[in-house]
Each structure stands twice: as C-alpha cells, then as structure tokens.
PDB file of C-alpha atoms in Angstrom:
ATOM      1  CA  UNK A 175      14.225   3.100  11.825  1.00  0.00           C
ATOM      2  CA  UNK A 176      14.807   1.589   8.359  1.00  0.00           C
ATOM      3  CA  UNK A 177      13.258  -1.888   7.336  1.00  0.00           C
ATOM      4  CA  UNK A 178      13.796  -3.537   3.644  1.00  0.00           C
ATOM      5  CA  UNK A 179      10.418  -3.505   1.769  1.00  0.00           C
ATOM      6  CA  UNK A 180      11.481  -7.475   1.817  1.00  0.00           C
ATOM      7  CA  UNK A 181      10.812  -7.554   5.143  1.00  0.00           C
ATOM      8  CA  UNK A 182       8.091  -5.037   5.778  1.00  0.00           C
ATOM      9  CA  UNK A 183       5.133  -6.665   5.834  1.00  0.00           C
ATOM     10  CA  UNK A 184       6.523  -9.049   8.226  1.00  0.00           C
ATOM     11  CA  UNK A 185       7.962  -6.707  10.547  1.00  0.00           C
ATOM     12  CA  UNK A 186       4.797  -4.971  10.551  1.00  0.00           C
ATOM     13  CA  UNK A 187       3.356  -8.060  12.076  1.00  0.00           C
ATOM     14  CA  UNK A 188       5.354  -7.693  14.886  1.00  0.00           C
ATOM     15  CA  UNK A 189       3.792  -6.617  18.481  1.00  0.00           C
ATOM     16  CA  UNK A 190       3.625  -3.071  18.696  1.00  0.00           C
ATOM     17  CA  UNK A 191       2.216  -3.210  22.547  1.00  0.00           C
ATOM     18  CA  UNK A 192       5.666  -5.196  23.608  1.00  0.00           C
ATOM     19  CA  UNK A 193       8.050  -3.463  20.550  1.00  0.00           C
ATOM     20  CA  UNK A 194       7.076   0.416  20.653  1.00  0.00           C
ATOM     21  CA  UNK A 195       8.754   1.376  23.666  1.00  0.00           C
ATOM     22  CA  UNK A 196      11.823  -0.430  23.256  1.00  0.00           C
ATOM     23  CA  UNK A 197      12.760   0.882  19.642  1.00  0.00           C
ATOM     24  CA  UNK A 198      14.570   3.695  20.271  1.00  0.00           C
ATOM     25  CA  UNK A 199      18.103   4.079  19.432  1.00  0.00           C
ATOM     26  CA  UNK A 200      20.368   6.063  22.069  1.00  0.00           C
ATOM     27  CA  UNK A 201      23.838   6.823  22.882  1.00  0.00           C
ATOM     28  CA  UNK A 202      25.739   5.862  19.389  1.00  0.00           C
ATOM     29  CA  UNK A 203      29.296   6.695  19.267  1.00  0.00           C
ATOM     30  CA  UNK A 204      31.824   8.177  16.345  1.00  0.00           C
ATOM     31  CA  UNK A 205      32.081   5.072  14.118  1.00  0.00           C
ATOM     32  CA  UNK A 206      34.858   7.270  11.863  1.00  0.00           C
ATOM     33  CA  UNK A 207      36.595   5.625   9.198  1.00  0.00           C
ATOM     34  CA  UNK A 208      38.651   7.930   6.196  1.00  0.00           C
ATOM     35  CA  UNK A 209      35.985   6.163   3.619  1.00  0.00           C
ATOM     36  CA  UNK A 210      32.710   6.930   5.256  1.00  0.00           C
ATOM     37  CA  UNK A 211      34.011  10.147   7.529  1.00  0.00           C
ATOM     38  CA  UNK A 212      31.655  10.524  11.414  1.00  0.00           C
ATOM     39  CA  UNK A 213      28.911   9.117  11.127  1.00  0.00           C
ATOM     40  CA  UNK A 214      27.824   8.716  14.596  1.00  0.00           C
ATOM     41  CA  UNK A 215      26.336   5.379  14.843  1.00  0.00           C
ATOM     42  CA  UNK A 216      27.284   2.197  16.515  1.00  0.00           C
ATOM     43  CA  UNK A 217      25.383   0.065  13.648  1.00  0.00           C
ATOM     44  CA  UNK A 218      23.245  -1.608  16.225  1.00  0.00           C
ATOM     45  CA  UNK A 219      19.994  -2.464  15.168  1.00  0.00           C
ATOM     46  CA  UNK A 220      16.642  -3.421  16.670  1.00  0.00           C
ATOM     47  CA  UNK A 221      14.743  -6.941  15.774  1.00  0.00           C
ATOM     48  CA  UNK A 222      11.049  -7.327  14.941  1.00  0.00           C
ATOM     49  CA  UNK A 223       9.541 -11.090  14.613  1.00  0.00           C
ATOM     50  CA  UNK A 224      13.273 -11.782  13.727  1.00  0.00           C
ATOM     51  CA  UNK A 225      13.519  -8.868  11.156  1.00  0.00           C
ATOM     52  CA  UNK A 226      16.454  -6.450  11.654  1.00  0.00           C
ATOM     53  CA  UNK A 227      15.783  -2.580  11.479  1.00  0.00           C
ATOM     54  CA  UNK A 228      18.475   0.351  11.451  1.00  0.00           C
ATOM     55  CA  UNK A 229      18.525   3.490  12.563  1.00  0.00           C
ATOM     56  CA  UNK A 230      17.458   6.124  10.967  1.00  0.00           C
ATOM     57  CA  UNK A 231      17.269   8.650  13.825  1.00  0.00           C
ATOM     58  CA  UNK A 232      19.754   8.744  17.004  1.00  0.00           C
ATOM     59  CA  UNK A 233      17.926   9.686  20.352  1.00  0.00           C
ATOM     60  CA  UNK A 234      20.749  11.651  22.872  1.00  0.00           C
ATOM     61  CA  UNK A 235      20.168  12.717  25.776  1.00  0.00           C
ATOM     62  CA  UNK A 236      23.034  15.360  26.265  1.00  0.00           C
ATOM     63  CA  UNK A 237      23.319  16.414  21.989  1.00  0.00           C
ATOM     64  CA  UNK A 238      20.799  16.938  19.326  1.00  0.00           C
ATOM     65  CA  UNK A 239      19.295  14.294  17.676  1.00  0.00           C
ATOM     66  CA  UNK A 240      21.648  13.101  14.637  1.00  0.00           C
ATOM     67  CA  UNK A 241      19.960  11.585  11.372  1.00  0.00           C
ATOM     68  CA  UNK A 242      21.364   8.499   8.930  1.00  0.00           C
ATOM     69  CA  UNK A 243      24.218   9.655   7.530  1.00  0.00           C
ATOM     70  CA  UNK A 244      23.572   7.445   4.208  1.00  0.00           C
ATOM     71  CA  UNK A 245      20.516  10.930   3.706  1.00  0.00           C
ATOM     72  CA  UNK A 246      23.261  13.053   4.030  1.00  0.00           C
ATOM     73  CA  UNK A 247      25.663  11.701   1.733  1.00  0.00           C
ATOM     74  CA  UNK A 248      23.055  10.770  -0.974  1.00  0.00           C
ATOM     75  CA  UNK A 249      21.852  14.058  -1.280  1.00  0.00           C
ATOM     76  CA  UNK A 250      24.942  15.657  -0.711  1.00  0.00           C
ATOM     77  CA  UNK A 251      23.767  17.537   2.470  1.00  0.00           C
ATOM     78  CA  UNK A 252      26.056  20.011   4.281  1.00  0.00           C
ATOM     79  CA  UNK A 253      25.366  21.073   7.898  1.00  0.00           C
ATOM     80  CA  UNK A 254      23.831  25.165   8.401  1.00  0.00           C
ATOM     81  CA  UNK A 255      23.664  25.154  11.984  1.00  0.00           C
ATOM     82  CA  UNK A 256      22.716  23.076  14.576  1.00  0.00           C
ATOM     83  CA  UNK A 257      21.388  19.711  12.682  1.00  0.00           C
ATOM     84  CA  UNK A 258      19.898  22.006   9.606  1.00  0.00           C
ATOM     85  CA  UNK A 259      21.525  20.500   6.684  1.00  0.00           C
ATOM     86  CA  UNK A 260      21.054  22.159   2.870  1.00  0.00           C
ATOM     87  CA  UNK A 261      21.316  20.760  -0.776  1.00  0.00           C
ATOM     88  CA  UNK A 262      24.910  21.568  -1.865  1.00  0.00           C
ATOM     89  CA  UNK A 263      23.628  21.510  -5.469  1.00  0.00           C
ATOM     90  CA  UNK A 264      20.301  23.039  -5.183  1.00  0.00           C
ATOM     91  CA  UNK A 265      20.743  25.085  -1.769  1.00  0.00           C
ATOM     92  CA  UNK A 266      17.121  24.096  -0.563  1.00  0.00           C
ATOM     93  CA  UNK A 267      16.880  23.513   3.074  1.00  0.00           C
ATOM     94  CA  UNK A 268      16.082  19.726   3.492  1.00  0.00           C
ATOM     95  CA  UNK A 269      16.499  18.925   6.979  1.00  0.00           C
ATOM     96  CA  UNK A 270      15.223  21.474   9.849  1.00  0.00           C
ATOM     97  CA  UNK A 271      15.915  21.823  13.231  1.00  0.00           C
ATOM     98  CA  UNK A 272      15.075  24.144  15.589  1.00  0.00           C
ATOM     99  CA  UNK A 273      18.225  25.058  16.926  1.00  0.00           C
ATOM    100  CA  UNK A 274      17.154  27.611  19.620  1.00  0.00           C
ATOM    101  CA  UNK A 275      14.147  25.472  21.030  1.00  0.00           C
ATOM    102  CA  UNK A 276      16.733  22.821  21.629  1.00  0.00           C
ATOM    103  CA  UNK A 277      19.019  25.367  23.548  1.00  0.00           C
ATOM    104  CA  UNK A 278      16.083  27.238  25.439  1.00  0.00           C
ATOM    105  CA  UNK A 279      15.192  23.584  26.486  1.00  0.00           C
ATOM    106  CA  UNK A 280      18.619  22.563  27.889  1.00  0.00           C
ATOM    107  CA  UNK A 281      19.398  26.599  29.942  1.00  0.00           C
ATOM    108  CA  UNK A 282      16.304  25.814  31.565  1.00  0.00           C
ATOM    109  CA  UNK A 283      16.107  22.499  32.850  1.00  0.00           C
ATOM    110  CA  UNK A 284      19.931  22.352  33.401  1.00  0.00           C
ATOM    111  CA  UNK A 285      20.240  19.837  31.013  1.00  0.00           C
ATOM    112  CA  UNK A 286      18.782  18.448  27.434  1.00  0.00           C
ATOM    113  CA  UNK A 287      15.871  16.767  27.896  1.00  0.00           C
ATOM    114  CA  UNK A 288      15.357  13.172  26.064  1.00  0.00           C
ATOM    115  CA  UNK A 289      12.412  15.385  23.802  1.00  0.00           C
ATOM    116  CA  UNK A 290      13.171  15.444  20.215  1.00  0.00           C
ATOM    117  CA  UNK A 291      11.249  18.582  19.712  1.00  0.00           C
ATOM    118  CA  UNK A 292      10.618  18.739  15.876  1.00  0.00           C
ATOM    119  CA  UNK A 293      12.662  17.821  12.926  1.00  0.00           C
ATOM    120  CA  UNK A 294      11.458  18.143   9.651  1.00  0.00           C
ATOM    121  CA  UNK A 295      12.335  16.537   6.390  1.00  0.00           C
ATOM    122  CA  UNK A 296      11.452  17.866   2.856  1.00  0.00           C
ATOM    123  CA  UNK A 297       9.091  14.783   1.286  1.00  0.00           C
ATOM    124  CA  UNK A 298      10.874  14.649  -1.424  1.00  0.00           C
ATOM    125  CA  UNK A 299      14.344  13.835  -0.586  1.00  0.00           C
ATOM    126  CA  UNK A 300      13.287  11.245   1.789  1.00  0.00           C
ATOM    127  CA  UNK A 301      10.885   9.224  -0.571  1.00  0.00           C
ATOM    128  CA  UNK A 302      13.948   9.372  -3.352  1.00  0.00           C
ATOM    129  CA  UNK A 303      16.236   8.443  -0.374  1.00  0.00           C
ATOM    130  CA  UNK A 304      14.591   5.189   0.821  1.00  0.00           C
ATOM    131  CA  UNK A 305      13.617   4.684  -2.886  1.00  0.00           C
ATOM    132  CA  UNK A 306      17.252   4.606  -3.321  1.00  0.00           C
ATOM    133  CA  UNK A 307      17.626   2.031  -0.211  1.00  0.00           C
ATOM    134  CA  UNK A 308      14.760  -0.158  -1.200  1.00  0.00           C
ATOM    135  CA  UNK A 309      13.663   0.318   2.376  1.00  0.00           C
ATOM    136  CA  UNK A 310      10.957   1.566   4.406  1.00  0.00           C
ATOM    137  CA  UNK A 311      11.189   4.131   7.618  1.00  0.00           C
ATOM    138  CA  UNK A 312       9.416   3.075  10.075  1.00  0.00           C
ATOM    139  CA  UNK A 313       7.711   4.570  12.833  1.00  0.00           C
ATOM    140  CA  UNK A 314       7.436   2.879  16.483  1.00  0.00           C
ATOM    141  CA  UNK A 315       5.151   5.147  18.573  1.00  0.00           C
ATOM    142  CA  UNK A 316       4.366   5.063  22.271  1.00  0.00           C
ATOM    143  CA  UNK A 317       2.334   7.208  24.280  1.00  0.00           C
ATOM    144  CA  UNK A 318       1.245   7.360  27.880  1.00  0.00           C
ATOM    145  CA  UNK A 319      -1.404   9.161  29.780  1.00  0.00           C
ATOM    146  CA  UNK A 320      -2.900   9.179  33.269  1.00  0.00           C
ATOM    147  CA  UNK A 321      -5.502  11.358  34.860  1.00  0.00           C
ATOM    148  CA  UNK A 322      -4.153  12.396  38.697  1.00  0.00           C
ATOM    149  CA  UNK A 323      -5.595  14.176  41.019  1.00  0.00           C
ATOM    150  CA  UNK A 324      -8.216  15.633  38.697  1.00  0.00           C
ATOM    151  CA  UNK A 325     -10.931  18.095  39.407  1.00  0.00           C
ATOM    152  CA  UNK A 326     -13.338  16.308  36.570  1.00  0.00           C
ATOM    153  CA  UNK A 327     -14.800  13.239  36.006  1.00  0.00           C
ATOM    154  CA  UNK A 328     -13.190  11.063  32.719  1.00  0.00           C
ATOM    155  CA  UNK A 329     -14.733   7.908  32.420  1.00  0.00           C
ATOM    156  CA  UNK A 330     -13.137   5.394  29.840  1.00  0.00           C
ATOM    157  CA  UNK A 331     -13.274   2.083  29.017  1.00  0.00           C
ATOM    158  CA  UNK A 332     -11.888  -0.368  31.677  1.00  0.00           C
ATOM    159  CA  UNK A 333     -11.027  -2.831  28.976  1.00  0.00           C
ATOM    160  CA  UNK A 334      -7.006  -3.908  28.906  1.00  0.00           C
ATOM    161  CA  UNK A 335      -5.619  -4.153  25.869  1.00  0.00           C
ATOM    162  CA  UNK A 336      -7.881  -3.924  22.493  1.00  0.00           C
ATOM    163  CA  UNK A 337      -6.310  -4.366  19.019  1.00  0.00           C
ATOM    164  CA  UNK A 338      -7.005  -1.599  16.537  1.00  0.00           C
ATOM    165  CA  UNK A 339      -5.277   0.214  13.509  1.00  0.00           C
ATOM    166  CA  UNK A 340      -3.852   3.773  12.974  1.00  0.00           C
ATOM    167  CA  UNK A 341      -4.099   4.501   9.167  1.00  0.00           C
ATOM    168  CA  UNK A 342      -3.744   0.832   8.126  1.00  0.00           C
ATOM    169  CA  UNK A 343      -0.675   0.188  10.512  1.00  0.00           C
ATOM    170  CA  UNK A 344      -1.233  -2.408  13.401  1.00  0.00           C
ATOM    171  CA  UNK A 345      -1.927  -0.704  16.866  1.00  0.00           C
ATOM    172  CA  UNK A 346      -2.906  -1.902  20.356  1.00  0.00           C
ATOM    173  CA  UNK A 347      -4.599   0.641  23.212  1.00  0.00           C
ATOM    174  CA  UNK A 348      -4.638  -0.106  26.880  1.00  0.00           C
ATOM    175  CA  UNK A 349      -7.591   1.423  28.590  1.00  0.00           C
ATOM    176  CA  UNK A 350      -7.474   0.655  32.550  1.00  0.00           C
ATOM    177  CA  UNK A 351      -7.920   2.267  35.914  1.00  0.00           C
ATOM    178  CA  UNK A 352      -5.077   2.435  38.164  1.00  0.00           C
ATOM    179  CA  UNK A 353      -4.843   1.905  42.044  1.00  0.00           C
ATOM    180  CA  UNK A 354      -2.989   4.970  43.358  1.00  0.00           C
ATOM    181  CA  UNK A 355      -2.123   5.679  47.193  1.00  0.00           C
ATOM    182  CA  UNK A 356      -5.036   7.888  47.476  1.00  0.00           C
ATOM    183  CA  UNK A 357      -6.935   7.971  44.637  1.00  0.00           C
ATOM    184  CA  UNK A 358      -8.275   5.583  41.287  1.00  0.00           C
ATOM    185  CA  UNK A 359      -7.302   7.356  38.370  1.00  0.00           C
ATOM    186  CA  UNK A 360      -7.748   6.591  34.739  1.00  0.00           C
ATOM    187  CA  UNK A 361      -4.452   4.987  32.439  1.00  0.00           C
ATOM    188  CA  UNK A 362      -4.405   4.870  28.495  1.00  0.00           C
ATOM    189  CA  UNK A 363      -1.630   4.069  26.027  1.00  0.00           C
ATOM    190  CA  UNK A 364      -0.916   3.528  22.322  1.00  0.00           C
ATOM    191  CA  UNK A 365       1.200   1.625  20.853  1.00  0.00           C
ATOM    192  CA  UNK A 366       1.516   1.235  16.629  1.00  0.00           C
ATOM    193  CA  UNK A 367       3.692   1.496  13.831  1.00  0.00           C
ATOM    194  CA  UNK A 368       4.180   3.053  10.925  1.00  0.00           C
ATOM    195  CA  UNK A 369       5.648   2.770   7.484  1.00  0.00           C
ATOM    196  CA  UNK A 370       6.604   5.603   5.523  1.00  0.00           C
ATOM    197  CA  UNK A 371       7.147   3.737   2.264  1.00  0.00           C
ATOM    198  CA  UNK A 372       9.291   4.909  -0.461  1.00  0.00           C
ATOM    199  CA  UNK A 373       8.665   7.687  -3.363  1.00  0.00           C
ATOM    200  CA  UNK A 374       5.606   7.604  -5.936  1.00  0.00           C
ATOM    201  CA  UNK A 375       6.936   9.154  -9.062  1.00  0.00           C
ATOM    202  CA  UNK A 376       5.191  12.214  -8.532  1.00  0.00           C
ATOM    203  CA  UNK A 377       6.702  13.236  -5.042  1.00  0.00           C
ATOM    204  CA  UNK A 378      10.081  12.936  -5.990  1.00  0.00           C
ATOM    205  CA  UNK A 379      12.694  15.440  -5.091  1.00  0.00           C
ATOM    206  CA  UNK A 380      14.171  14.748  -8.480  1.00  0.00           C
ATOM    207  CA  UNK A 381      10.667  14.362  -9.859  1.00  0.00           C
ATOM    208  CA  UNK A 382       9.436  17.469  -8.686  1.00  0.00           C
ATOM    209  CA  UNK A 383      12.727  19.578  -9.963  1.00  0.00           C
ATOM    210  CA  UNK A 384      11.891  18.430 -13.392  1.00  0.00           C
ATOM    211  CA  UNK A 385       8.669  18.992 -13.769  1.00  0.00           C
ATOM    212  CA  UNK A 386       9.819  22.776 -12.171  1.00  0.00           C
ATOM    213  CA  UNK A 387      12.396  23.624 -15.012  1.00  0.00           C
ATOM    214  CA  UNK A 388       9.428  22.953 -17.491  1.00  0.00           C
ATOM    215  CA  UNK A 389       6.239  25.061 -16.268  1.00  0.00           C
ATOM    216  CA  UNK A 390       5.683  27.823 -18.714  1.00  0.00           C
ATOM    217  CA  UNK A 391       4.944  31.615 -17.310  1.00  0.00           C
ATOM    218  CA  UNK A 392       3.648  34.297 -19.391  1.00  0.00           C
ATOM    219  CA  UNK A 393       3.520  38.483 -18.637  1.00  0.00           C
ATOM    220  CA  UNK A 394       0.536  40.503 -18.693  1.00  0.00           C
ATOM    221  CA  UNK A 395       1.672  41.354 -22.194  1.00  0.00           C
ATOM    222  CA  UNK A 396       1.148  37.469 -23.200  1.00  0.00           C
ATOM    223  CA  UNK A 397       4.345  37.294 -24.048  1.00  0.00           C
ATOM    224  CA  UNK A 398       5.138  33.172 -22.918  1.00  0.00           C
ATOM    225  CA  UNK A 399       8.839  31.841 -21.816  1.00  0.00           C
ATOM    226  CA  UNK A 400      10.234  28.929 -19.864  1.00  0.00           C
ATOM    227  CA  UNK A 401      12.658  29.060 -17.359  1.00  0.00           C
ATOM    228  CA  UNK A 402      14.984  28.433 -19.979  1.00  0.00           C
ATOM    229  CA  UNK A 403      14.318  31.069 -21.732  1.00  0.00           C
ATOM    230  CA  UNK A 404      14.628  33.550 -19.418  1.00  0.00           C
ATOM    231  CA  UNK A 405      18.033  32.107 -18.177  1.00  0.00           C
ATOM    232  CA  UNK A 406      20.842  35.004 -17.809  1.00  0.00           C
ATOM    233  CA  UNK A 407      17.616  37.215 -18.454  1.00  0.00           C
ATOM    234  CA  UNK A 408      17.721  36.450 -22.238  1.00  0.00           C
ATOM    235  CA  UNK A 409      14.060  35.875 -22.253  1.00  0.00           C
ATOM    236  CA  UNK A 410      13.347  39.462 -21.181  1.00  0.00           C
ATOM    237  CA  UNK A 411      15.990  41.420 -22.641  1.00  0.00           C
ATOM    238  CA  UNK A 412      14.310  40.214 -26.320  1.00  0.00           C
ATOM    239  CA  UNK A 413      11.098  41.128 -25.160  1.00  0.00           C
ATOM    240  CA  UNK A 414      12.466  44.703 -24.503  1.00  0.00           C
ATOM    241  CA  UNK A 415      11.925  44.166 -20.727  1.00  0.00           C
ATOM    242  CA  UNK A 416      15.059  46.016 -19.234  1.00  0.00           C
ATOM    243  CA  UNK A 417      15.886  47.655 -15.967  1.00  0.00           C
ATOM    244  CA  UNK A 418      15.591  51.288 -16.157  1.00  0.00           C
ATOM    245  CA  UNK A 419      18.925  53.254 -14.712  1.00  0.00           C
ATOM    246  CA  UNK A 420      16.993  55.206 -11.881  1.00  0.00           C
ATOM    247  CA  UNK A 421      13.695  53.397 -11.517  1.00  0.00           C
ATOM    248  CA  UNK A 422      10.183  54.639 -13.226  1.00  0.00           C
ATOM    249  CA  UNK A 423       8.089  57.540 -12.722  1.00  0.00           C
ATOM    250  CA  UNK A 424       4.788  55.612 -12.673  1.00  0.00           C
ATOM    251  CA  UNK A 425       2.892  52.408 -12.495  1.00  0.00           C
ATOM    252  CA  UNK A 426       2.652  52.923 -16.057  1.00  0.00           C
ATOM    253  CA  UNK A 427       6.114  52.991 -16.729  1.00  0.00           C
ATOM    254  CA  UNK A 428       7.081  50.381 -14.217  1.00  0.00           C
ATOM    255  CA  UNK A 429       5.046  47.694 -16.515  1.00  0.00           C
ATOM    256  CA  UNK A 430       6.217  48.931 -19.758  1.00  0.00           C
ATOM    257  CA  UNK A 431       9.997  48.156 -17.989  1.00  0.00           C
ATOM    258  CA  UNK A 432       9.251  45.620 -15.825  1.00  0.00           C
ATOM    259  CA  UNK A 433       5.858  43.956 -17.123  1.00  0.00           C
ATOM    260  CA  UNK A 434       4.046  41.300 -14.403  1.00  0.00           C
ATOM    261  CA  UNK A 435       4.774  37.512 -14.698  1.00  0.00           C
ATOM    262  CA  UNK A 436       2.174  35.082 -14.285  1.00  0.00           C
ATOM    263  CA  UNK A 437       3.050  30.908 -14.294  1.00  0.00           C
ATOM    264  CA  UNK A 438       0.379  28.773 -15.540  1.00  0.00           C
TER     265      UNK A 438
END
C-alpha cells in the first residue's frame, strides 16, 4: 500500500499483530473515466492509528494481480503480456510477471489461487515513482505455520506474543502450542511492516540513465569514445572500424575491422 512520508512514522506505529492480516486489498472494480482511462480500483483504502493507506497492489482471486495505475502512467508503461508492462520511451522491461506460472497455477487447481506468485519491479522506477508521490510503499506481512502430525520433535518457545523488529520495522511473533483433536502441535506467526521509502539520488531510474549516457569505453587499440560518439556509428567509422562485405579471414583481421570494446 502507499502511505505519505507525513504520515509514516505514525502509521508505522500502528499494530502489526492486529493490522497485517487485514491489509490486503481484493476485488476492485473498473473505476473508468475518459480522463484517467481503467484503472481498476475502487479507491478504498485501509486505516492505520487513523492514517489512511492506498493501494498499491490489487489481490484477485479469479485475475492477475493489477498494480497502481498512477506507476503506469508516470512512467508511461504499456502492457507486453499478461501484467508485464515496458518503458514506451526506453523499452526496458519494468514490471514482470510470470505469466505462465499464473496459468499453470489456475489449469491445475481448477481455479486461480489467492497466491501472488512473484512480481517484480525494476528499483529504479519505483523509488522515482513514490519520490514523485512523496509517499512510502508499505509492506504488511503475515505468516502462519503449524507443525501437524510430525515425525520429529520441534520444540519452541511457549511464549504468546513477543515484540521484536524486522530490519528496523516494528514486528510481533506468536510462539504457542496448540490443542489439536489428537495431538499438541507447535503454532508460530509474524506479523511486521515495512517501508520501502522513496529514491536516494543514486538509484534513480532517471539517475541511473544519466550517469549511463556518460561512461566512457575504449578498444583494445585505446582509441576512447562515449556513447555519443559512437551514435549512428560515427565514432567507429572515424576510427576506420567498418564492417567488412563478407566477414574476415582471421582473428587478425576480425580486430583490425571490428577491434574489442572495453567500458571503464
């Protein structure tokens, strides 16, 4: 979900043991409008010691997951398949999805399962992206575990809850033992947040793209260009370094056509 750096630190505050599980936004329906085009969402939002989040990733059960569209439209994002979206300007695949592990999921259980799978998002374009937003994404994570019917012995700590922290971020474990039909069997969960706060200057998508149009290369010949230099091939062809018509005879003649580039 999203959260204003404003409100952050108190959010953060919140309960994680009574939040985490709750924080999930489902279901969402075409909120279309000729301005903003489908965005998917219902614009409900989730509270937090009285702070209000967004969504920044829709959970449904029957399609794939569906991300902000405010990403999509600041980066100018088209769809490749199945919830992979690419730069229109720069053609680098920011958003990935894996398209077939979703379907292989859904022919065999019969339907698609709640799991999100994996989605991954280039650094880059999110940092500038909630840069952008002065906001935060935040993380609510919940997970259970219980020990049936086990051939081993696991002894843990019969405790309750404890308060801890995951990488700085508030957290809370329970650490019990359950009373089953036939058996006593060991429960634990965790419950935290996390804030992915927004871009350092150095891990930039726009940051990064800069500082790529200026590194330097040079061939084995020491010969030294930019990238603008070599734009169109201009670089080369005034170094001599041209194509021949049907390919080279020998290594040797290979590098006196085609050199070897090294970047710094």
């Amino acid at each position: 979900m999203l959260v204003d750096l404003d409100d952050i630190d108190e959010f953060l505050d919140g309960d994680p043991k009574s939040q985490a599980p709750r924080l999930i936004f489902s279901g969402g329906t075409p909120a279309w409008s000729s301005e903003e085009g489908d965005h998917w969402d219902d614009e409900s939002t989730k509270s937090v010691n009285g702070v209000e989040a967004r969504r920044f990733l829709t959970k449904l059960r029957y399609d794939a997951p569906r991300v902000e569209h405010g990403i999509l439209s600041f980066h100018t994002l088209v769809e490749d398949g199945l919830r992979n979206f690419r730069s229109h300007e720069t053609d680098d695949h920011v958003i990935r999805f894996d398209e077939d592990a979703w379907e292989e999921r859904a022919e065999q259980s019969g339907f698609i399962t709640d799991n999100l799978l994996s989605m991954d998002i280039q650094t880059g374009y999110l940092l500038d992206y909630l840069d952008a937003r002065n906001a935060a994404l935040v993380l609510a994570y919940f997970q259970s575990r219980s020990l049936r019917e086990s051939t081993i012995e696991v002894d843990i700590d019969d405790d309750g809850w404890t308060e801890l922290e995951v990488d700085g971020f508030p957290a809370k474990k329970l650490s019990r033992y359950v009373d089953g039909l036939d058996e006593r069997y060991p429960h634990i969960e965790l419950h935290c947040f996390y804030a992915i706060l927004p871009s350092s200057a150095n891990r930039s998508a726009e940051e990064e793209a800069s500082q790529n149009r200026q590194i330097p290369f040079r061939t084995i010949r020491g010969d030294s260009y930019s990238p603008d230099d070599v734009e169109n091939q201009r670089g080369f062809e005034d170094a001599g370094l041209k194509r021949p018509a049907h390919g080279a005879q020998s290594l040797e003649e290979a590098m006196s056509f085609y050199d070897w580039v090294f970047f710094e």
